[in-house]
């Protein structure tokens, strides 16, 4: 069985500061890892994904995440927060990259950006 | 970017009543999914659907639930006799043919409240 843990249900950052959202996973097979973002009144949007290859993955809106197998982590970062980054972020794991089928989600982290 | 459309955005029903949640996936997509998120809990996989049949379902998806693709554009989730614990945000998702674009597109959700 797969599981995802996101540390911190809420994170508050100042505009221009580093955004760091933590995600740890467990999986019995090589994982495929995803970060989704949900803006208010919108659906989940894919930010980035890790399947194989390069462990540092770049996504949309300046976000990136690094897959660390030894730490079973896939933390999401952005060097400089923007007000538009205020949203809820979900880490997810799947064992089927082609489908993204049966995603197992973390509990989400809501990001507040202070001016 | 193409969108998955869900209606209604909010649905209130009495316990024991039947509800149908509607989704219009992206037009050239062939794989369809329902997920749900109970307030304060994780987003959970319910069911996946391909070629007019369920390809996978979770333990949550019991006999009270059913899915249907009644025509070429809609994908519905029916709950036959709603319970209080069915109150949640329900997300529809779709993706294109395997091997092409594996990105999963989510709708903005239907908030179901069972009273």
mmCIF file with all atom_site columns, C-alpha atoms in Angstrom:
data_model
loop_
_atom_site.group_PDB
_atom_site.id
_atom_site.type_symbol
_atom_site.label_atom_id
_atom_site.label_alt_id
_atom_site.label_comp_id
_atom_site.label_asym_id
_atom_site.label_entity_id
_atom_site.label_seq_id
_atom_site.pdbx_PDB_ins_code
_atom_site.Cartn_x
_atom_site.Cartn_y
_atom_site.Cartn_z
_atom_site.occupancy
_atom_site.B_iso_or_equiv
_atom_site.pdbx_formal_charge
_atom_site.auth_seq_id
_atom_site.auth_comp_id
_atom_site.auth_asym_id
_atom_site.auth_atom_id
_atom_site.pdbx_PDB_model_num
ATOM 1   C CA . UNK A 1 1   ? 0.000   0.000  0.000   1.00 0.00 ? 1   UNK A CA 1
ATOM 2   C CA . UNK A 1 2   ? 1.109   3.520  -0.683  1.00 0.00 ? 2   UNK A CA 1
ATOM 3   C CA . UNK A 1 3   ? 0.808   6.525  1.583   1.00 0.00 ? 3   UNK A CA 1
ATOM 4   C CA . UNK A 1 4   ? 1.781   10.178 1.605   1.00 0.00 ? 4   UNK A CA 1
ATOM 5   C CA . UNK A 1 5   ? 2.435   12.454 4.530   1.00 0.00 ? 5   UNK A CA 1
ATOM 6   C CA . UNK A 1 6   ? 2.583   16.215 4.206   1.00 0.00 ? 6   UNK A CA 1
ATOM 7   C CA . UNK A 1 7   ? 4.087   17.965 7.184   1.00 0.00 ? 7   UNK A CA 1
ATOM 8   C CA . UNK A 1 8   ? 2.144   21.051 8.102   1.00 0.00 ? 8   UNK A CA 1
ATOM 9   C CA . UNK A 1 9   ? -1.452  21.597 7.104   1.00 0.00 ? 9   UNK A CA 1
ATOM 10  C CA . UNK A 1 10  ? -0.840  25.352 6.925   1.00 0.00 ? 10  UNK A CA 1
ATOM 11  C CA . UNK A 1 11  ? 2.254   27.319 5.944   1.00 0.00 ? 11  UNK A CA 1
ATOM 12  C CA . UNK A 1 12  ? 2.615   31.077 6.064   1.00 0.00 ? 12  UNK A CA 1
ATOM 13  C CA . UNK A 1 13  ? 5.358   32.791 4.073   1.00 0.00 ? 13  UNK A CA 1
ATOM 14  C CA . UNK A 1 14  ? 6.201   36.362 3.273   1.00 0.00 ? 14  UNK A CA 1
ATOM 15  C CA . UNK A 1 15  ? 6.142   37.557 -0.305  1.00 0.00 ? 15  UNK A CA 1
ATOM 16  C CA . UNK A 1 16  ? 9.591   37.011 -1.781  1.00 0.00 ? 16  UNK A CA 1
ATOM 17  C CA . UNK A 1 17  ? 10.553  34.365 0.762   1.00 0.00 ? 17  UNK A CA 1
ATOM 18  C CA . UNK A 1 18  ? 11.326  30.723 0.109   1.00 0.00 ? 18  UNK A CA 1
ATOM 19  C CA . UNK A 1 19  ? 8.399   28.348 -0.085  1.00 0.00 ? 19  UNK A CA 1
ATOM 20  C CA . UNK A 1 20  ? 9.126   24.839 1.222   1.00 0.00 ? 20  UNK A CA 1
ATOM 21  C CA . UNK A 1 21  ? 6.402   22.218 1.408   1.00 0.00 ? 21  UNK A CA 1
ATOM 22  C CA . UNK A 1 22  ? 7.351   18.826 2.771   1.00 0.00 ? 22  UNK A CA 1
ATOM 23  C CA . UNK A 1 23  ? 6.164   15.505 1.445   1.00 0.00 ? 23  UNK A CA 1
ATOM 24  C CA . UNK A 1 24  ? 7.200   12.009 2.476   1.00 0.00 ? 24  UNK A CA 1
ATOM 25  C CA . UNK A 1 25  ? 5.871   8.875  0.885   1.00 0.00 ? 25  UNK A CA 1
ATOM 26  C CA . UNK A 1 26  ? 5.881   5.145  1.314   1.00 0.00 ? 26  UNK A CA 1
ATOM 27  C CA . UNK A 1 27  ? 5.618   2.764  -1.591  1.00 0.00 ? 27  UNK A CA 1
ATOM 28  C CA . UNK A 1 28  ? 6.449   -0.876 -2.160  1.00 0.00 ? 28  UNK A CA 1
ATOM 29  C CA . UNK A 1 29  ? 7.336   -0.224 -5.792  1.00 0.00 ? 29  UNK A CA 1
ATOM 30  C CA . UNK A 1 30  ? 9.281   2.580  -7.465  1.00 0.00 ? 30  UNK A CA 1
ATOM 31  C CA . UNK A 1 31  ? 6.986   5.533  -6.981  1.00 0.00 ? 31  UNK A CA 1
ATOM 32  C CA . UNK A 1 32  ? 5.691   8.107  -9.349  1.00 0.00 ? 32  UNK A CA 1
ATOM 33  C CA . UNK A 1 33  ? 5.259   11.355 -7.469  1.00 0.00 ? 33  UNK A CA 1
ATOM 34  C CA . UNK A 1 34  ? 3.137   14.382 -8.166  1.00 0.00 ? 34  UNK A CA 1
ATOM 35  C CA . UNK A 1 35  ? 2.409   17.802 -6.771  1.00 0.00 ? 35  UNK A CA 1
ATOM 36  C CA . UNK A 1 36  ? -0.988  19.321 -7.447  1.00 0.00 ? 36  UNK A CA 1
ATOM 37  C CA . UNK A 1 37  ? -2.196  22.812 -6.610  1.00 0.00 ? 37  UNK A CA 1
ATOM 38  C CA . UNK A 1 38  ? -5.754  23.896 -5.949  1.00 0.00 ? 38  UNK A CA 1
ATOM 39  C CA . UNK A 1 39  ? -6.640  27.551 -6.188  1.00 0.00 ? 39  UNK A CA 1
ATOM 40  C CA . UNK A 1 40  ? -9.892  28.720 -4.604  1.00 0.00 ? 40  UNK A CA 1
ATOM 41  C CA . UNK A 1 41  ? -12.967 27.452 -6.436  1.00 0.00 ? 41  UNK A CA 1
ATOM 42  C CA . UNK A 1 42  ? -10.872 25.576 -8.965  1.00 0.00 ? 42  UNK A CA 1
ATOM 43  C CA . UNK A 1 43  ? -9.925  21.973 -9.608  1.00 0.00 ? 43  UNK A CA 1
ATOM 44  C CA . UNK A 1 44  ? -6.609  20.309 -8.910  1.00 0.00 ? 44  UNK A CA 1
ATOM 45  C CA . UNK A 1 45  ? -3.885  21.328 -11.362 1.00 0.00 ? 45  UNK A CA 1
ATOM 46  C CA . UNK A 1 46  ? -0.698  19.386 -11.937 1.00 0.00 ? 46  UNK A CA 1
ATOM 47  C CA . UNK A 1 47  ? 2.364   21.374 -10.857 1.00 0.00 ? 47  UNK A CA 1
ATOM 48  C CA . UNK A 1 48  ? 5.005   18.781 -11.597 1.00 0.00 ? 48  UNK A CA 1
ATOM 49  C CA . UNK A 1 49  ? 5.716   15.090 -11.541 1.00 0.00 ? 49  UNK A CA 1
ATOM 50  C CA . UNK A 1 50  ? 8.586   12.692 -11.042 1.00 0.00 ? 50  UNK A CA 1
ATOM 51  C CA . UNK A 1 51  ? 8.624   9.413  -12.917 1.00 0.00 ? 51  UNK A CA 1
ATOM 52  C CA . UNK A 1 52  ? 12.184  8.336  -13.715 1.00 0.00 ? 52  UNK A CA 1
ATOM 53  C CA . UNK A 1 53  ? 15.464  10.025 -14.555 1.00 0.00 ? 53  UNK A CA 1
ATOM 54  C CA . UNK A 1 54  ? 16.493  13.369 -13.173 1.00 0.00 ? 54  UNK A CA 1
ATOM 55  C CA . UNK A 1 55  ? 15.620  13.657 -9.516  1.00 0.00 ? 55  UNK A CA 1
ATOM 56  C CA . UNK A 1 56  ? 15.181  17.423 -9.613  1.00 0.00 ? 56  UNK A CA 1
ATOM 57  C CA . UNK A 1 57  ? 11.943  18.186 -11.367 1.00 0.00 ? 57  UNK A CA 1
ATOM 58  C CA . UNK A 1 58  ? 10.883  21.615 -12.536 1.00 0.00 ? 58  UNK A CA 1
ATOM 59  C CA . UNK A 1 59  ? 7.253   22.525 -12.811 1.00 0.00 ? 59  UNK A CA 1
ATOM 60  C CA . UNK A 1 60  ? 5.040   25.431 -13.635 1.00 0.00 ? 60  UNK A CA 1
ATOM 61  C CA . UNK A 1 61  ? 5.060   28.801 -11.889 1.00 0.00 ? 61  UNK A CA 1
ATOM 62  C CA . UNK A 1 62  ? 8.684   28.482 -10.751 1.00 0.00 ? 62  UNK A CA 1
ATOM 63  C CA . UNK A 1 63  ? 8.155   25.462 -8.534  1.00 0.00 ? 63  UNK A CA 1
ATOM 64  C CA . UNK A 1 64  ? 10.491  22.516 -8.365  1.00 0.00 ? 64  UNK A CA 1
ATOM 65  C CA . UNK A 1 65  ? 10.751  19.343 -6.342  1.00 0.00 ? 65  UNK A CA 1
ATOM 66  C CA . UNK A 1 66  ? 13.527  16.911 -5.610  1.00 0.00 ? 66  UNK A CA 1
ATOM 67  C CA . UNK A 1 67  ? 13.042  13.177 -5.318  1.00 0.00 ? 67  UNK A CA 1
ATOM 68  C CA . UNK A 1 68  ? 15.260  11.724 -2.587  1.00 0.00 ? 68  UNK A CA 1
ATOM 69  C CA . UNK A 1 69  ? 14.892  7.985  -2.463  1.00 0.00 ? 69  UNK A CA 1
ATOM 70  C CA . UNK A 1 70  ? 17.046  7.599  0.649   1.00 0.00 ? 70  UNK A CA 1
ATOM 71  C CA . UNK A 1 71  ? 14.779  9.973  2.529   1.00 0.00 ? 71  UNK A CA 1
ATOM 72  C CA . UNK A 1 72  ? 11.546  8.876  0.797   1.00 0.00 ? 72  UNK A CA 1
ATOM 73  C CA . UNK A 1 73  ? 10.849  12.542 0.234   1.00 0.00 ? 73  UNK A CA 1
ATOM 74  C CA . UNK A 1 74  ? 9.596   14.765 -2.542  1.00 0.00 ? 74  UNK A CA 1
ATOM 75  C CA . UNK A 1 75  ? 9.657   18.277 -1.097  1.00 0.00 ? 75  UNK A CA 1
ATOM 76  C CA . UNK A 1 76  ? 8.330   21.186 -3.136  1.00 0.00 ? 76  UNK A CA 1
ATOM 77  C CA . UNK A 1 77  ? 10.157  24.504 -3.243  1.00 0.00 ? 77  UNK A CA 1
ATOM 78  C CA . UNK A 1 78  ? 9.948   27.901 -4.833  1.00 0.00 ? 78  UNK A CA 1
ATOM 79  C CA . UNK A 1 79  ? 12.744  30.428 -4.230  1.00 0.00 ? 79  UNK A CA 1
ATOM 80  C CA . UNK A 1 80  ? 10.525  33.489 -4.029  1.00 0.00 ? 80  UNK A CA 1
ATOM 81  C CA . UNK A 1 81  ? 6.863   33.416 -3.066  1.00 0.00 ? 81  UNK A CA 1
ATOM 82  C CA . UNK A 1 82  ? 4.341   35.474 -4.959  1.00 0.00 ? 82  UNK A CA 1
ATOM 83  C CA . UNK A 1 83  ? 0.917   36.503 -3.733  1.00 0.00 ? 83  UNK A CA 1
ATOM 84  C CA . UNK A 1 84  ? -0.599  34.347 -6.476  1.00 0.00 ? 84  UNK A CA 1
ATOM 85  C CA . UNK A 1 85  ? 0.956   31.252 -4.876  1.00 0.00 ? 85  UNK A CA 1
ATOM 86  C CA . UNK A 1 86  ? -1.659  31.298 -2.136  1.00 0.00 ? 86  UNK A CA 1
ATOM 87  C CA . UNK A 1 87  ? -3.433  27.990 -2.605  1.00 0.00 ? 87  UNK A CA 1
ATOM 88  C CA . UNK A 1 88  ? -3.621  24.448 -1.290  1.00 0.00 ? 88  UNK A CA 1
ATOM 89  C CA . UNK A 1 89  ? -0.916  22.047 -2.402  1.00 0.00 ? 89  UNK A CA 1
ATOM 90  C CA . UNK A 1 90  ? -1.256  18.281 -2.540  1.00 0.00 ? 90  UNK A CA 1
ATOM 91  C CA . UNK A 1 91  ? 1.482   15.708 -2.851  1.00 0.00 ? 91  UNK A CA 1
ATOM 92  C CA . UNK A 1 92  ? 0.447   12.403 -4.417  1.00 0.00 ? 92  UNK A CA 1
ATOM 93  C CA . UNK A 1 93  ? 1.965   9.043  -5.257  1.00 0.00 ? 93  UNK A CA 1
ATOM 94  C CA . UNK A 1 94  ? 1.070   6.474  -7.881  1.00 0.00 ? 94  UNK A CA 1
ATOM 95  C CA . UNK A 1 95  ? 2.656   3.264  -9.092  1.00 0.00 ? 95  UNK A CA 1
ATOM 96  C CA . UNK A 1 96  ? 1.407   3.810  -12.605 1.00 0.00 ? 96  UNK A CA 1
ATOM 97  C CA . UNK A 1 97  ? 2.976   6.754  -14.349 1.00 0.00 ? 97  UNK A CA 1
ATOM 98  C CA . UNK A 1 98  ? 1.144   6.417  -17.614 1.00 0.00 ? 98  UNK A CA 1
ATOM 99  C CA . UNK A 1 99  ? -2.215  6.644  -15.966 1.00 0.00 ? 99  UNK A CA 1
ATOM 100 C CA . UNK A 1 100 ? -1.682  8.655  -12.855 1.00 0.00 ? 100 UNK A CA 1
ATOM 101 C CA . UNK A 1 101 ? -4.293  6.144  -11.909 1.00 0.00 ? 101 UNK A CA 1
ATOM 102 C CA . UNK A 1 102 ? -5.384  5.673  -8.376  1.00 0.00 ? 102 UNK A CA 1
ATOM 103 C CA . UNK A 1 103 ? -3.451  8.559  -6.979  1.00 0.00 ? 103 UNK A CA 1
ATOM 104 C CA . UNK A 1 104 ? -2.896  8.437  -3.244  1.00 0.00 ? 104 UNK A CA 1
ATOM 105 C CA . UNK A 1 105 ? -2.899  11.963 -1.866  1.00 0.00 ? 105 UNK A CA 1
ATOM 106 C CA . UNK A 1 106 ? -1.412  13.603 1.162   1.00 0.00 ? 106 UNK A CA 1
ATOM 107 C CA . UNK A 1 107 ? -3.556  15.728 3.407   1.00 0.00 ? 107 UNK A CA 1
ATOM 108 C CA . UNK A 1 108 ? -2.661  18.970 1.678   1.00 0.00 ? 108 UNK A CA 1
ATOM 109 C CA . UNK A 1 109 ? -0.846  22.101 2.796   1.00 0.00 ? 109 UNK A CA 1
ATOM 110 C CA . UNK A 1 110 ? -2.547  25.452 2.599   1.00 0.00 ? 110 UNK A CA 1
ATOM 111 C CA . UNK A 1 111 ? -0.133  28.262 1.777   1.00 0.00 ? 111 UNK A CA 1
ATOM 112 C CA . UNK A 1 112 ? -0.758  31.799 2.910   1.00 0.00 ? 112 UNK A CA 1
ATOM 113 C CA . UNK A 1 113 ? 1.421   34.515 1.419   1.00 0.00 ? 113 UNK A CA 1
ATOM 114 C CA . UNK A 1 114 ? 1.826   37.683 3.458   1.00 0.00 ? 114 UNK A CA 1
ATOM 115 C CA . UNK A 1 115 ? 2.644   40.965 1.759   1.00 0.00 ? 115 UNK A CA 1
ATOM 116 C CA . UNK B 2 1   ? -6.309  24.872 -21.520 1.00 0.00 ? 1   UNK B CA 1
ATOM 117 C CA . UNK B 2 2   ? -9.199  22.401 -21.751 1.00 0.00 ? 2   UNK B CA 1
ATOM 118 C CA . UNK B 2 3   ? -11.343 21.914 -18.654 1.00 0.00 ? 3   UNK B CA 1
ATOM 119 C CA . UNK B 2 4   ? -13.314 19.241 -16.899 1.00 0.00 ? 4   UNK B CA 1
ATOM 120 C CA . UNK B 2 5   ? -16.700 20.669 -15.943 1.00 0.00 ? 5   UNK B CA 1
ATOM 121 C CA . UNK B 2 6   ? -18.687 19.557 -12.909 1.00 0.00 ? 6   UNK B CA 1
ATOM 122 C CA . UNK B 2 7   ? -22.251 20.447 -12.025 1.00 0.00 ? 7   UNK B CA 1
ATOM 123 C CA . UNK B 2 8   ? -23.650 21.489 -9.683  1.00 0.00 ? 8   UNK B CA 1
ATOM 124 C CA . UNK B 2 9   ? -20.938 23.187 -7.662  1.00 0.00 ? 9   UNK B CA 1
ATOM 125 C CA . UNK B 2 10  ? -22.979 22.635 -4.505  1.00 0.00 ? 10  UNK B CA 1
ATOM 126 C CA . UNK B 2 11  ? -25.614 20.002 -3.814  1.00 0.00 ? 11  UNK B CA 1
ATOM 127 C CA . UNK B 2 12  ? -27.676 19.708 -0.665  1.00 0.00 ? 12  UNK B CA 1
ATOM 128 C CA . UNK B 2 13  ? -29.774 16.619 -0.088  1.00 0.00 ? 13  UNK B CA 1
ATOM 129 C CA . UNK B 2 14  ? -31.621 14.789 2.639   1.00 0.00 ? 14  UNK B CA 1
ATOM 130 C CA . UNK B 2 15  ? -30.276 11.559 4.060   1.00 0.00 ? 15  UNK B CA 1
ATOM 131 C CA . UNK B 2 16  ? -31.645 8.596  2.129   1.00 0.00 ? 16  UNK B CA 1
ATOM 132 C CA . UNK B 2 17  ? -32.168 10.518 -1.075  1.00 0.00 ? 17  UNK B CA 1
ATOM 133 C CA . UNK B 2 18  ? -30.507 9.708  -4.366  1.00 0.00 ? 18  UNK B CA 1
ATOM 134 C CA . UNK B 2 19  ? -28.078 12.183 -5.878  1.00 0.00 ? 19  UNK B CA 1
ATOM 135 C CA . UNK B 2 20  ? -26.407 12.340 -9.247  1.00 0.00 ? 20  UNK B CA 1
ATOM 136 C CA . UNK B 2 21  ? -23.228 14.304 -9.666  1.00 0.00 ? 21  UNK B CA 1
ATOM 137 C CA . UNK B 2 22  ? -22.453 15.278 -13.209 1.00 0.00 ? 22  UNK B CA 1
ATOM 138 C CA . UNK B 2 23  ? -19.187 15.733 -15.018 1.00 0.00 ? 23  UNK B CA 1
ATOM 139 C CA . UNK B 2 24  ? -18.269 16.640 -18.551 1.00 0.00 ? 24  UNK B CA 1
ATOM 140 C CA . UNK B 2 25  ? -14.747 15.337 -19.201 1.00 0.00 ? 25  UNK B CA 1
ATOM 141 C CA . UNK B 2 26  ? -12.488 16.785 -21.835 1.00 0.00 ? 26  UNK B CA 1
ATOM 142 C CA . UNK B 2 27  ? -13.814 15.779 -25.217 1.00 0.00 ? 27  UNK B CA 1
ATOM 143 C CA . UNK B 2 28  ? -11.030 13.499 -26.483 1.00 0.00 ? 28  UNK B CA 1
ATOM 144 C CA . UNK B 2 29  ? -10.399 11.806 -23.137 1.00 0.00 ? 29  UNK B CA 1
ATOM 145 C CA . UNK B 2 30  ? -11.219 8.181  -22.569 1.00 0.00 ? 30  UNK B CA 1
ATOM 146 C CA . UNK B 2 31  ? -10.273 7.497  -18.927 1.00 0.00 ? 31  UNK B CA 1
ATOM 147 C CA . UNK B 2 32  ? -12.486 8.901  -16.217 1.00 0.00 ? 32  UNK B CA 1
ATOM 148 C CA . UNK B 2 33  ? -12.228 9.051  -12.454 1.00 0.00 ? 33  UNK B CA 1
ATOM 149 C CA . UNK B 2 34  ? -14.041 10.124 -9.335  1.00 0.00 ? 34  UNK B CA 1
ATOM 150 C CA . UNK B 2 35  ? -12.248 11.203 -6.181  1.00 0.00 ? 35  UNK B CA 1
ATOM 151 C CA . UNK B 2 36  ? -13.664 12.697 -3.036  1.00 0.00 ? 36  UNK B CA 1
ATOM 152 C CA . UNK B 2 37  ? -12.436 14.743 -0.097  1.00 0.00 ? 37  UNK B CA 1
ATOM 153 C CA . UNK B 2 38  ? -14.239 14.736 3.201   1.00 0.00 ? 38  UNK B CA 1
ATOM 154 C CA . UNK B 2 39  ? -13.691 18.004 5.055   1.00 0.00 ? 39  UNK B CA 1
ATOM 155 C CA . UNK B 2 40  ? -10.360 17.928 6.838   1.00 0.00 ? 40  UNK B CA 1
ATOM 156 C CA . UNK B 2 41  ? -9.333  14.614 5.299   1.00 0.00 ? 41  UNK B CA 1
ATOM 157 C CA . UNK B 2 42  ? -7.294  13.477 2.319   1.00 0.00 ? 42  UNK B CA 1
ATOM 158 C CA . UNK B 2 43  ? -8.445  13.322 -1.276  1.00 0.00 ? 43  UNK B CA 1
ATOM 159 C CA . UNK B 2 44  ? -9.463  9.683  -1.837  1.00 0.00 ? 44  UNK B CA 1
ATOM 160 C CA . UNK B 2 45  ? -9.763  7.643  -5.005  1.00 0.00 ? 45  UNK B CA 1
ATOM 161 C CA . UNK B 2 46  ? -13.242 6.248  -5.622  1.00 0.00 ? 46  UNK B CA 1
ATOM 162 C CA . UNK B 2 47  ? -13.366 4.711  -9.079  1.00 0.00 ? 47  UNK B CA 1
ATOM 163 C CA . UNK B 2 48  ? -11.841 4.675  -12.536 1.00 0.00 ? 48  UNK B CA 1
ATOM 164 C CA . UNK B 2 49  ? -13.782 4.030  -15.740 1.00 0.00 ? 49  UNK B CA 1
ATOM 165 C CA . UNK B 2 50  ? -12.688 3.086  -19.229 1.00 0.00 ? 50  UNK B CA 1
ATOM 166 C CA . UNK B 2 51  ? -14.396 1.634  -22.258 1.00 0.00 ? 51  UNK B CA 1
ATOM 167 C CA . UNK B 2 52  ? -17.782 1.793  -20.569 1.00 0.00 ? 52  UNK B CA 1
ATOM 168 C CA . UNK B 2 53  ? -16.822 -0.218 -17.558 1.00 0.00 ? 53  UNK B CA 1
ATOM 169 C CA . UNK B 2 54  ? -15.230 0.226  -14.161 1.00 0.00 ? 54  UNK B CA 1
ATOM 170 C CA . UNK B 2 55  ? -11.526 -0.559 -14.338 1.00 0.00 ? 55  UNK B CA 1
ATOM 171 C CA . UNK B 2 56  ? -10.784 -0.125 -10.654 1.00 0.00 ? 56  UNK B CA 1
ATOM 172 C CA . UNK B 2 57  ? -12.662 0.895  -7.521  1.00 0.00 ? 57  UNK B CA 1
ATOM 173 C CA . UNK B 2 58  ? -11.803 1.517  -3.909  1.00 0.00 ? 58  UNK B CA 1
ATOM 174 C CA . UNK B 2 59  ? -13.381 0.056  -0.793  1.00 0.00 ? 59  UNK B CA 1
ATOM 175 C CA . UNK B 2 60  ? -15.363 3.258  -0.434  1.00 0.00 ? 60  UNK B CA 1
ATOM 176 C CA . UNK B 2 61  ? -17.152 2.567  -3.713  1.00 0.00 ? 61  UNK B CA 1
ATOM 177 C CA . UNK B 2 62  ? -19.769 0.151  -2.397  1.00 0.00 ? 62  UNK B CA 1
ATOM 178 C CA . UNK B 2 63  ? -23.131 -0.871 -3.820  1.00 0.00 ? 63  UNK B CA 1
ATOM 179 C CA . UNK B 2 64  ? -24.591 2.543  -3.027  1.00 0.00 ? 64  UNK B CA 1
ATOM 180 C CA . UNK B 2 65  ? -22.370 4.079  -5.678  1.00 0.00 ? 65  UNK B CA 1
ATOM 181 C CA . UNK B 2 66  ? -22.533 3.723  -9.430  1.00 0.00 ? 66  UNK B CA 1
ATOM 182 C CA . UNK B 2 67  ? -21.030 5.462  -12.418 1.00 0.00 ? 67  UNK B CA 1
ATOM 183 C CA . UNK B 2 68  ? -22.297 5.872  -15.918 1.00 0.00 ? 68  UNK B CA 1
ATOM 184 C CA . UNK B 2 69  ? -21.399 7.433  -19.180 1.00 0.00 ? 69  UNK B CA 1
ATOM 185 C CA . UNK B 2 70  ? -24.915 7.901  -20.544 1.00 0.00 ? 70  UNK B CA 1
ATOM 186 C CA . UNK B 2 71  ? -23.871 9.654  -23.728 1.00 0.00 ? 71  UNK B CA 1
ATOM 187 C CA . UNK B 2 72  ? -20.737 10.787 -25.471 1.00 0.00 ? 72  UNK B CA 1
ATOM 188 C CA . UNK B 2 73  ? -20.064 13.694 -23.188 1.00 0.00 ? 73  UNK B CA 1
ATOM 189 C CA . UNK B 2 74  ? -21.255 13.141 -19.615 1.00 0.00 ? 74  UNK B CA 1
ATOM 190 C CA . UNK B 2 75  ? -19.836 11.018 -16.817 1.00 0.00 ? 75  UNK B CA 1
ATOM 191 C CA . UNK B 2 76  ? -22.013 10.687 -13.733 1.00 0.00 ? 76  UNK B CA 1
ATOM 192 C CA . UNK B 2 77  ? -21.652 9.467  -10.179 1.00 0.00 ? 77  UNK B CA 1
ATOM 193 C CA . UNK B 2 78  ? -24.843 8.271  -8.513  1.00 0.00 ? 78  UNK B CA 1
ATOM 194 C CA . UNK B 2 79  ? -25.311 7.693  -4.824  1.00 0.00 ? 79  UNK B CA 1
ATOM 195 C CA . UNK B 2 80  ? -28.508 5.717  -4.347  1.00 0.00 ? 80  UNK B CA 1
ATOM 196 C CA . UNK B 2 81  ? -29.292 6.396  -0.716  1.00 0.00 ? 81  UNK B CA 1
ATOM 197 C CA . UNK B 2 82  ? -27.120 9.102  0.721   1.00 0.00 ? 82  UNK B CA 1
ATOM 198 C CA . UNK B 2 83  ? -25.715 8.926  4.224   1.00 0.00 ? 83  UNK B CA 1
ATOM 199 C CA . UNK B 2 84  ? -24.407 11.713 6.404   1.00 0.00 ? 84  UNK B CA 1
ATOM 200 C CA . UNK B 2 85  ? -20.874 10.445 5.881   1.00 0.00 ? 85  UNK B CA 1
ATOM 201 C CA . UNK B 2 86  ? -21.202 10.923 2.118   1.00 0.00 ? 86  UNK B CA 1
ATOM 202 C CA . UNK B 2 87  ? -20.882 14.662 2.675   1.00 0.00 ? 87  UNK B CA 1
ATOM 203 C CA . UNK B 2 88  ? -17.705 15.629 0.847   1.00 0.00 ? 88  UNK B CA 1
ATOM 204 C CA . UNK B 2 89  ? -16.228 17.421 -2.127  1.00 0.00 ? 89  UNK B CA 1
ATOM 205 C CA . UNK B 2 90  ? -16.407 15.119 -5.138  1.00 0.00 ? 90  UNK B CA 1
ATOM 206 C CA . UNK B 2 91  ? -13.864 15.601 -7.926  1.00 0.00 ? 91  UNK B CA 1
ATOM 207 C CA . UNK B 2 92  ? -14.173 14.247 -11.425 1.00 0.00 ? 92  UNK B CA 1
ATOM 208 C CA . UNK B 2 93  ? -11.024 13.764 -13.501 1.00 0.00 ? 93  UNK B CA 1
ATOM 209 C CA . UNK B 2 94  ? -10.165 12.602 -16.987 1.00 0.00 ? 94  UNK B CA 1
ATOM 210 C CA . UNK B 2 95  ? -7.199  11.874 -19.151 1.00 0.00 ? 95  UNK B CA 1
ATOM 211 C CA . UNK B 2 96  ? -6.479  11.008 -22.733 1.00 0.00 ? 96  UNK B CA 1
ATOM 212 C CA . UNK B 2 97  ? -5.499  7.705  -24.253 1.00 0.00 ? 97  UNK B CA 1
ATOM 213 C CA . UNK B 2 98  ? -2.655  5.884  -22.542 1.00 0.00 ? 98  UNK B CA 1
ATOM 214 C CA . UNK B 2 99  ? 0.647   6.638  -24.195 1.00 0.00 ? 99  UNK B CA 1
ATOM 215 C CA . UNK B 2 100 ? -0.329  10.088 -25.289 1.00 0.00 ? 100 UNK B CA 1
ATOM 216 C CA . UNK B 2 101 ? -0.949  12.721 -22.710 1.00 0.00 ? 101 UNK B CA 1
ATOM 217 C CA . UNK B 2 102 ? -1.006  11.104 -19.308 1.00 0.00 ? 102 UNK B CA 1
ATOM 218 C CA . UNK B 2 103 ? -1.803  14.301 -17.487 1.00 0.00 ? 103 UNK B CA 1
ATOM 219 C CA . UNK B 2 104 ? -4.853  13.990 -15.283 1.00 0.00 ? 104 UNK B CA 1
ATOM 220 C CA . UNK B 2 105 ? -7.264  16.907 -15.514 1.00 0.00 ? 105 UNK B CA 1
ATOM 221 C CA . UNK B 2 106 ? -9.514  17.577 -12.539 1.00 0.00 ? 106 UNK B CA 1
ATOM 222 C CA . UNK B 2 107 ? -12.780 19.442 -12.338 1.00 0.00 ? 107 UNK B CA 1
ATOM 223 C CA . UNK B 2 108 ? -13.437 22.060 -9.681  1.00 0.00 ? 108 UNK B CA 1
ATOM 224 C CA . UNK B 2 109 ? -15.581 19.697 -7.663  1.00 0.00 ? 109 UNK B CA 1
ATOM 225 C CA . UNK B 2 110 ? -19.119 19.328 -6.372  1.00 0.00 ? 110 UNK B CA 1
ATOM 226 C CA . UNK B 2 111 ? -19.628 19.993 -2.677  1.00 0.00 ? 111 UNK B CA 1
ATOM 227 C CA . UNK B 2 112 ? -22.219 17.488 -1.470  1.00 0.00 ? 112 UNK B CA 1
ATOM 228 C CA . UNK B 2 113 ? -23.933 18.164 1.834   1.00 0.00 ? 113 UNK B CA 1
ATOM 229 C CA . UNK B 2 114 ? -26.165 15.432 3.256   1.00 0.00 ? 114 UNK B CA 1
ATOM 230 C CA . UNK B 2 115 ? -28.516 16.640 5.989   1.00 0.00 ? 115 UNK B CA 1
#
